[in-house]
PDB file of C-alpha atoms in Angstrom:
ATOM      1  CA  PRO A 206      -5.162   0.533   5.191  1.00 66.00           C
ATOM      2  CA  THR A 207      -4.543   4.289   5.102  1.00 84.00           C
ATOM      3  CA  GLY A 208      -3.611   6.602   2.283  1.00 93.00           C
ATOM      4  CA  SER A 209      -0.487   7.975   3.971  1.00 96.00           C
ATOM      5  CA  MET A 210       1.869   6.314   1.448  1.00 97.00           C
ATOM      6  CA  ILE A 211      -0.032   7.280  -1.726  1.00 96.00           C
ATOM      7  CA  PRO A 212       1.187   7.448  -4.528  1.00 96.00           C
ATOM      8  CA  THR A 213       3.596   4.574  -3.710  1.00 97.00           C
ATOM      9  CA  ILE A 214       1.279   2.280  -1.738  1.00 96.00           C
ATOM     10  CA  HIS A 215      -2.451   2.484  -2.391  1.00 94.00           C
ATOM     11  CA  VAL A 216      -5.310   1.690  -0.049  1.00 93.00           C
ATOM     12  CA  GLY A 217      -6.023  -2.003  -0.626  1.00 93.00           C
ATOM     13  CA  ASP A 218      -2.441  -2.950  -1.511  1.00 95.00           C
ATOM     14  CA  ARG A 219      -1.017  -5.994   0.232  1.00 95.00           C
ATOM     15  CA  ILE A 220       2.746  -5.717   0.320  1.00 96.00           C
ATOM     16  CA  PHE A 221       5.609  -8.182   0.559  1.00 97.00           C
ATOM     17  CA  VAL A 222       7.965  -7.338   3.436  1.00 97.00           C
ATOM     18  CA  ASN A 223      11.479  -8.743   3.714  1.00 96.00           C
ATOM     19  CA  LYS A 224      11.800  -9.276   7.465  1.00 94.00           C
ATOM     20  CA  MET A 225      15.437 -10.322   7.057  1.00 94.00           C
ATOM     21  CA  ALA A 226      16.510  -7.189   5.189  1.00 96.00           C
ATOM     22  CA  TYR A 227      18.068  -5.654   8.293  1.00 97.00           C
ATOM     23  CA  ARG A 228      18.519  -8.442  10.825  1.00 94.00           C
ATOM     24  CA  LEU A 229      18.209 -12.165  11.400  1.00 93.00           C
ATOM     25  CA  ARG A 230      15.940 -13.050  14.335  1.00 89.00           C
ATOM     26  CA  ILE A 231      14.802 -16.140  16.124  1.00 90.00           C
ATOM     27  CA  PRO A 232      11.304 -16.715  14.696  1.00 86.00           C
ATOM     28  CA  LEU A 233       8.362 -15.528  16.820  1.00 83.00           C
ATOM     29  CA  THR A 234      10.676 -13.581  19.142  1.00 83.00           C
ATOM     30  CA  SER A 235      12.394 -10.209  19.170  1.00 79.00           C
ATOM     31  CA  ILE A 236      15.805 -11.823  19.759  1.00 87.00           C
ATOM     32  CA  THR A 237      18.313 -10.710  17.125  1.00 88.00           C
ATOM     33  CA  LEU A 238      20.937 -13.244  16.064  1.00 91.00           C
ATOM     34  CA  LEU A 239      22.756 -11.116  13.498  1.00 92.00           C
ATOM     35  CA  GLU A 240      22.580  -7.553  12.211  1.00 91.00           C
ATOM     36  CA  LEU A 241      22.623  -7.803   8.409  1.00 93.00           C
ATOM     37  CA  ASN A 242      22.148  -4.304   6.976  1.00 95.00           C
ATOM     38  CA  LYS A 243      21.304  -0.847   8.198  1.00 95.00           C
ATOM     39  CA  PRO A 244      18.153   0.838   6.930  1.00 97.00           C
ATOM     40  CA  LYS A 245      18.933   3.447   4.243  1.00 97.00           C
ATOM     41  CA  ARG A 246      17.334   6.790   3.500  1.00 97.00           C
ATOM     42  CA  GLY A 247      14.537   6.230   1.014  1.00 97.00           C
ATOM     43  CA  ASP A 248      13.713   2.674   2.149  1.00 98.00           C
ATOM     44  CA  ILE A 249      10.059   1.866   2.744  1.00 98.00           C
ATOM     45  CA  VAL A 250      10.088   0.330   6.197  1.00 98.00           C
ATOM     46  CA  VAL A 251       7.580  -1.613   8.286  1.00 97.00           C
ATOM     47  CA  PHE A 252       7.844  -0.916  12.012  1.00 97.00           C
ATOM     48  CA  GLU A 253       5.898  -0.776  15.225  1.00 95.00           C
ATOM     49  CA  HIS A 254       4.580   2.661  16.196  1.00 96.00           C
ATOM     50  CA  PRO A 255       6.753   3.856  19.111  1.00 94.00           C
ATOM     51  CA  LYS A 256       3.760   4.694  21.303  1.00 92.00           C
ATOM     52  CA  ASN A 257       0.951   2.221  20.597  1.00 92.00           C
ATOM     53  CA  ASN A 258       2.283  -1.005  18.973  1.00 86.00           C
ATOM     54  CA  ILE A 259       0.392  -0.490  15.696  1.00 94.00           C
ATOM     55  CA  THR A 260       2.253  -1.833  12.661  1.00 96.00           C
ATOM     56  CA  MET A 261       3.057   1.000  10.270  1.00 97.00           C
ATOM     57  CA  VAL A 262       4.749   1.460   6.901  1.00 98.00           C
ATOM     58  CA  LYS A 263       6.490   4.737   5.991  1.00 98.00           C
ATOM     59  CA  ARG A 264       9.415   6.135   4.011  1.00 98.00           C
ATOM     60  CA  LEU A 265      12.721   6.383   5.913  1.00 98.00           C
ATOM     61  CA  ILE A 266      13.787  10.012   5.649  1.00 97.00           C
ATOM     62  CA  ALA A 267      16.644  10.292   8.150  1.00 98.00           C
ATOM     63  CA  ILE A 268      19.035   7.961   9.983  1.00 98.00           C
ATOM     64  CA  PRO A 269      20.871   8.362  13.312  1.00 98.00           C
ATOM     65  CA  GLY A 270      22.859  11.601  13.472  1.00 98.00           C
ATOM     66  CA  ASP A 271      20.986  13.321  10.625  1.00 98.00           C
ATOM     67  CA  GLN A 272      19.666  16.864  10.871  1.00 98.00           C
ATOM     68  CA  VAL A 273      16.181  17.208   9.361  1.00 98.00           C
ATOM     69  CA  GLU A 274      14.623  20.514   8.377  1.00 97.00           C
ATOM     70  CA  ILE A 275      11.076  20.796   7.040  1.00 94.00           C
ATOM     71  CA  ASN A 276       9.897  24.011   5.387  1.00 90.00           C
ATOM     72  CA  ASN A 277       6.299  24.116   4.177  1.00 84.00           C
ATOM     73  CA  GLY A 278       6.310  20.299   3.952  1.00 83.00           C
ATOM     74  CA  PHE A 279       9.485  20.083   1.854  1.00 90.00           C
ATOM     75  CA  VAL A 280      12.390  18.234   3.460  1.00 95.00           C
ATOM     76  CA  SER A 281      16.133  18.824   3.746  1.00 97.00           C
ATOM     77  CA  VAL A 282      18.485  16.320   5.362  1.00 98.00           C
ATOM     78  CA  ASN A 283      21.902  17.523   6.530  1.00 98.00           C
ATOM     79  CA  GLY A 284      21.403  20.759   4.596  1.00 96.00           C
ATOM     80  CA  LYS A 285      20.571  19.020   1.297  1.00 96.00           C
ATOM     81  CA  GLU A 286      17.044  19.413  -0.044  1.00 95.00           C
ATOM     82  CA  LEU A 287      15.433  16.123  -1.061  1.00 96.00           C
ATOM     83  CA  LEU A 288      13.170  17.810  -3.604  1.00 92.00           C
ATOM     84  CA  LYS A 289      14.594  17.023  -7.042  1.00 90.00           C
ATOM     85  CA  ASN A 290      12.942  19.998  -8.748  1.00 82.00           C
ATOM     86  CA  SER A 291      10.835  22.810  -7.353  1.00 82.00           C
ATOM     87  CA  GLN A 292       8.100  22.492  -9.987  1.00 84.00           C
ATOM     88  CA  PRO A 293       5.630  19.624  -9.666  1.00 88.00           C
ATOM     89  CA  LEU A 294       5.960  16.698 -12.079  1.00 88.00           C
ATOM     90  CA  GLN A 295       2.219  16.718 -12.528  1.00 88.00           C
ATOM     91  CA  VAL A 296      -0.742  18.688 -11.184  1.00 88.00           C
ATOM     92  CA  ASN A 297      -4.158  17.062 -10.961  1.00 87.00           C
ATOM     93  CA  LEU A 298      -6.039  19.549  -8.815  1.00 88.00           C
ATOM     94  CA  PRO A 299      -6.189  19.435  -5.884  1.00 91.00           C
ATOM     95  CA  LEU A 300      -3.014  17.268  -5.967  1.00 93.00           C
ATOM     96  CA  ALA A 301       0.547  17.950  -7.082  1.00 92.00           C
ATOM     97  CA  PHE A 302       3.256  15.296  -7.446  1.00 94.00           C
ATOM     98  CA  TYR A 303       6.946  15.952  -6.827  1.00 94.00           C
ATOM     99  CA  THR A 304      10.097  13.832  -6.961  1.00 95.00           C
ATOM    100  CA  GLU A 305      12.418  13.521  -3.990  1.00 96.00           C
ATOM    101  CA  LYS A 306      15.884  12.038  -4.297  1.00 95.00           C
ATOM    102  CA  THR A 307      18.262  10.477  -1.787  1.00 93.00           C
ATOM    103  CA  SER A 308      21.812   9.487  -2.666  1.00 87.00           C
ATOM    104  CA  THR A 309      20.609   6.050  -3.833  1.00 87.00           C
ATOM    105  CA  GLN A 310      17.016   6.418  -5.054  1.00 91.00           C
ATOM    106  CA  SER A 311      14.253   8.729  -6.126  1.00 94.00           C
ATOM    107  CA  TYR A 312      10.527   8.491  -5.448  1.00 96.00           C
ATOM    108  CA  LYS A 313       7.293  10.412  -5.910  1.00 96.00           C
ATOM    109  CA  ILE A 314       5.525  12.323  -3.166  1.00 95.00           C
ATOM    110  CA  GLN A 315       2.017  13.745  -3.223  1.00 94.00           C
ATOM    111  CA  ARG A 316       1.012  17.187  -1.927  1.00 92.00           C
ATOM    112  CA  ILE A 317      -2.391  18.836  -1.600  1.00 90.00           C
ATOM    113  CA  VAL A 318      -1.997  22.108  -3.517  1.00 86.00           C
ATOM    114  CA  ASN A 319      -4.122  24.267  -1.213  1.00 80.00           C
ATOM    115  CA  HIS A 320      -2.721  22.604   1.915  1.00 73.00           C
ATOM    116  CA  ILE A 321       0.854  23.856   1.557  1.00 67.00           C
ATOM    117  CA  LYS A 322       1.100  26.072   4.594  1.00 70.00           C
ATOM    118  CA  PRO A 323       3.864  27.985   6.309  1.00 73.00           C
ATOM    119  CA  GLU A 324       5.646  25.671   8.719  1.00 81.00           C
ATOM    120  CA  HIS A 325       9.170  25.157   9.904  1.00 92.00           C
ATOM    121  CA  GLN A 326      10.362  22.154  11.879  1.00 94.00           C
ATOM    122  CA  GLN A 327      13.839  20.935  12.777  1.00 96.00           C
ATOM    123  CA  PHE A 328      14.860  17.571  14.187  1.00 97.00           C
ATOM    124  CA  SER A 329      18.130  15.934  15.234  1.00 98.00           C
ATOM    125  CA  VAL A 330      17.827  12.166  14.889  1.00 98.00           C
ATOM    126  CA  PRO A 331      19.204  10.464  18.007  1.00 98.00           C
ATOM    127  CA  LYS A 332      21.481   7.444  18.075  1.00 97.00           C
ATOM    128  CA  GLU A 333      19.723   4.134  17.261  1.00 96.00           C
ATOM    129  CA  SER A 334      16.593   5.991  16.037  1.00 98.00           C
ATOM    130  CA  TYR A 335      15.016   6.820  12.679  1.00 98.00           C
ATOM    131  CA  PHE A 336      12.759   9.530  11.214  1.00 98.00           C
ATOM    132  CA  PHE A 337       9.865   8.470   8.934  1.00 98.00           C
ATOM    133  CA  MET A 338       7.352  10.296   6.743  1.00 97.00           C
ATOM    134  CA  GLY A 339       4.523   9.204   4.463  1.00 97.00           C
ATOM    135  CA  ASP A 340       4.722   9.898   0.719  1.00 97.00           C
ATOM    136  CA  ASN A 341       1.312  11.579   0.986  1.00 95.00           C
ATOM    137  CA  ARG A 342       2.952  14.453   2.839  1.00 92.00           C
ATOM    138  CA  ASP A 343      -0.117  16.474   3.775  1.00 91.00           C
ATOM    139  CA  ASN A 344      -2.103  13.440   4.907  1.00 91.00           C
ATOM    140  CA  SER A 345       0.346  11.386   6.961  1.00 93.00           C
ATOM    141  CA  ASN A 346       0.631  10.781  10.676  1.00 94.00           C
ATOM    142  CA  ASP A 347       4.386  10.309  10.944  1.00 96.00           C
ATOM    143  CA  SER A 348       7.575  11.254  12.816  1.00 97.00           C
ATOM    144  CA  ARG A 349       6.672  14.933  12.544  1.00 94.00           C
ATOM    145  CA  ALA A 350       3.829  14.233  14.982  1.00 93.00           C
ATOM    146  CA  TRP A 351       4.997  11.352  17.211  1.00 95.00           C
ATOM    147  CA  GLY A 352       8.787  11.424  17.033  1.00 96.00           C
ATOM    148  CA  PHE A 353      11.535   8.955  16.271  1.00 98.00           C
ATOM    149  CA  VAL A 354      11.381   5.182  15.881  1.00 98.00           C
ATOM    150  CA  PRO A 355      13.966   3.153  17.811  1.00 97.00           C
ATOM    151  CA  ARG A 356      15.906   0.583  15.745  1.00 95.00           C
ATOM    152  CA  LYS A 357      14.480  -2.279  17.817  1.00 93.00           C
ATOM    153  CA  LEU A 358      10.948  -1.507  16.512  1.00 95.00           C
ATOM    154  CA  ILE A 359      11.882  -1.923  12.827  1.00 96.00           C
ATOM    155  CA  ARG A 360      10.392  -5.142  11.414  1.00 94.00           C
ATOM    156  CA  GLY A 361      11.460  -5.173   7.758  1.00 96.00           C
ATOM    157  CA  LYS A 362      11.710  -3.548   4.352  1.00 98.00           C
ATOM    158  CA  ALA A 363       8.678  -3.369   2.060  1.00 98.00           C
ATOM    159  CA  ILE A 364       9.646  -4.669  -1.399  1.00 97.00           C
ATOM    160  CA  PHE A 365       6.668  -5.009  -3.753  1.00 97.00           C
ATOM    161  CA  VAL A 366       2.878  -5.185  -4.013  1.00 96.00           C
ATOM    162  CA  LEU A 367       1.711  -8.796  -3.686  1.00 95.00           C
ATOM    163  CA  TYR A 368      -1.780  -7.866  -4.840  1.00 94.00           C
ATOM    164  CA  SER A 369      -4.211  -4.993  -4.621  1.00 94.00           C
ATOM    165  CA  MET A 370      -7.830  -5.436  -3.666  1.00 91.00           C
ATOM    166  CA  ASN A 371     -10.088  -2.510  -2.881  1.00 82.00           C
ATOM    167  CA  ASP A 372     -13.800  -3.037  -2.222  1.00 79.00           C
ATOM    168  CA  PHE A 373     -13.467  -6.599  -3.576  1.00 81.00           C
ATOM    169  CA  ASN A 374     -12.200  -5.287  -6.926  1.00 87.00           C
ATOM    170  CA  PRO A 375      -8.708  -6.481  -7.836  1.00 90.00           C
ATOM    171  CA  ASP A 376      -6.301  -4.019  -9.443  1.00 90.00           C
ATOM    172  CA  TRP A 377      -4.320  -6.372 -11.681  1.00 90.00           C
ATOM    173  CA  GLN A 378      -1.929  -3.645 -12.846  1.00 91.00           C
ATOM    174  CA  ARG A 379      -0.511  -3.347  -9.324  1.00 93.00           C
ATOM    175  CA  PHE A 380       0.005  -7.101  -8.909  1.00 93.00           C
ATOM    176  CA  GLY A 381       3.731  -7.733  -8.331  1.00 94.00           C
ATOM    177  CA  SER A 382       4.748  -4.103  -8.905  1.00 95.00           C
ATOM    178  CA  SER A 383       7.922  -2.858  -7.223  1.00 96.00           C
ATOM    179  CA  LEU A 384       7.672  -0.150  -4.573  1.00 96.00           C
ATOM    180  CA  TYR A 385      10.927   1.364  -5.847  1.00 94.00           C
ATOM    181  CA  GLN A 386      11.446   3.243  -9.123  1.00 80.00           C
TER     182      GLN A 386
END
């Protein structure tokens, strides 16, 4: 129920998660019967926080072996900047919206205009681990703060909004909407 994935997932959204997107498990256990697919950059993934067992949902930014570089909140993976264009798509002060693009998909991220600050971070994603970030880049507790997520903690791929209900007011426009452009 946080805003860390705005503009993709809103507070109050209830999402459908495909728990068989990546592996087939024995129900109610963590025993894997069959690995089906590997998570891909750009996927919206549900996983357990690596330190406190809270269920989280974030955007997969980097896979095992990737080199991640973050400059002022903008991301490059393996030397390729994810930002599609350097000018925002839209500015609604205090927010600016940008498009990021992986090899298979593009998506919108949200930045707080006055929050863009000088920072430089570099990460090397270890084997069997993943690097996640929220789409609300300046308001997301993610891998930049708590590190990598081991493969075994990934629970599934978020697919679409089942329904959206905030303060007992349904948002019918979000009902059934895809989380991917």
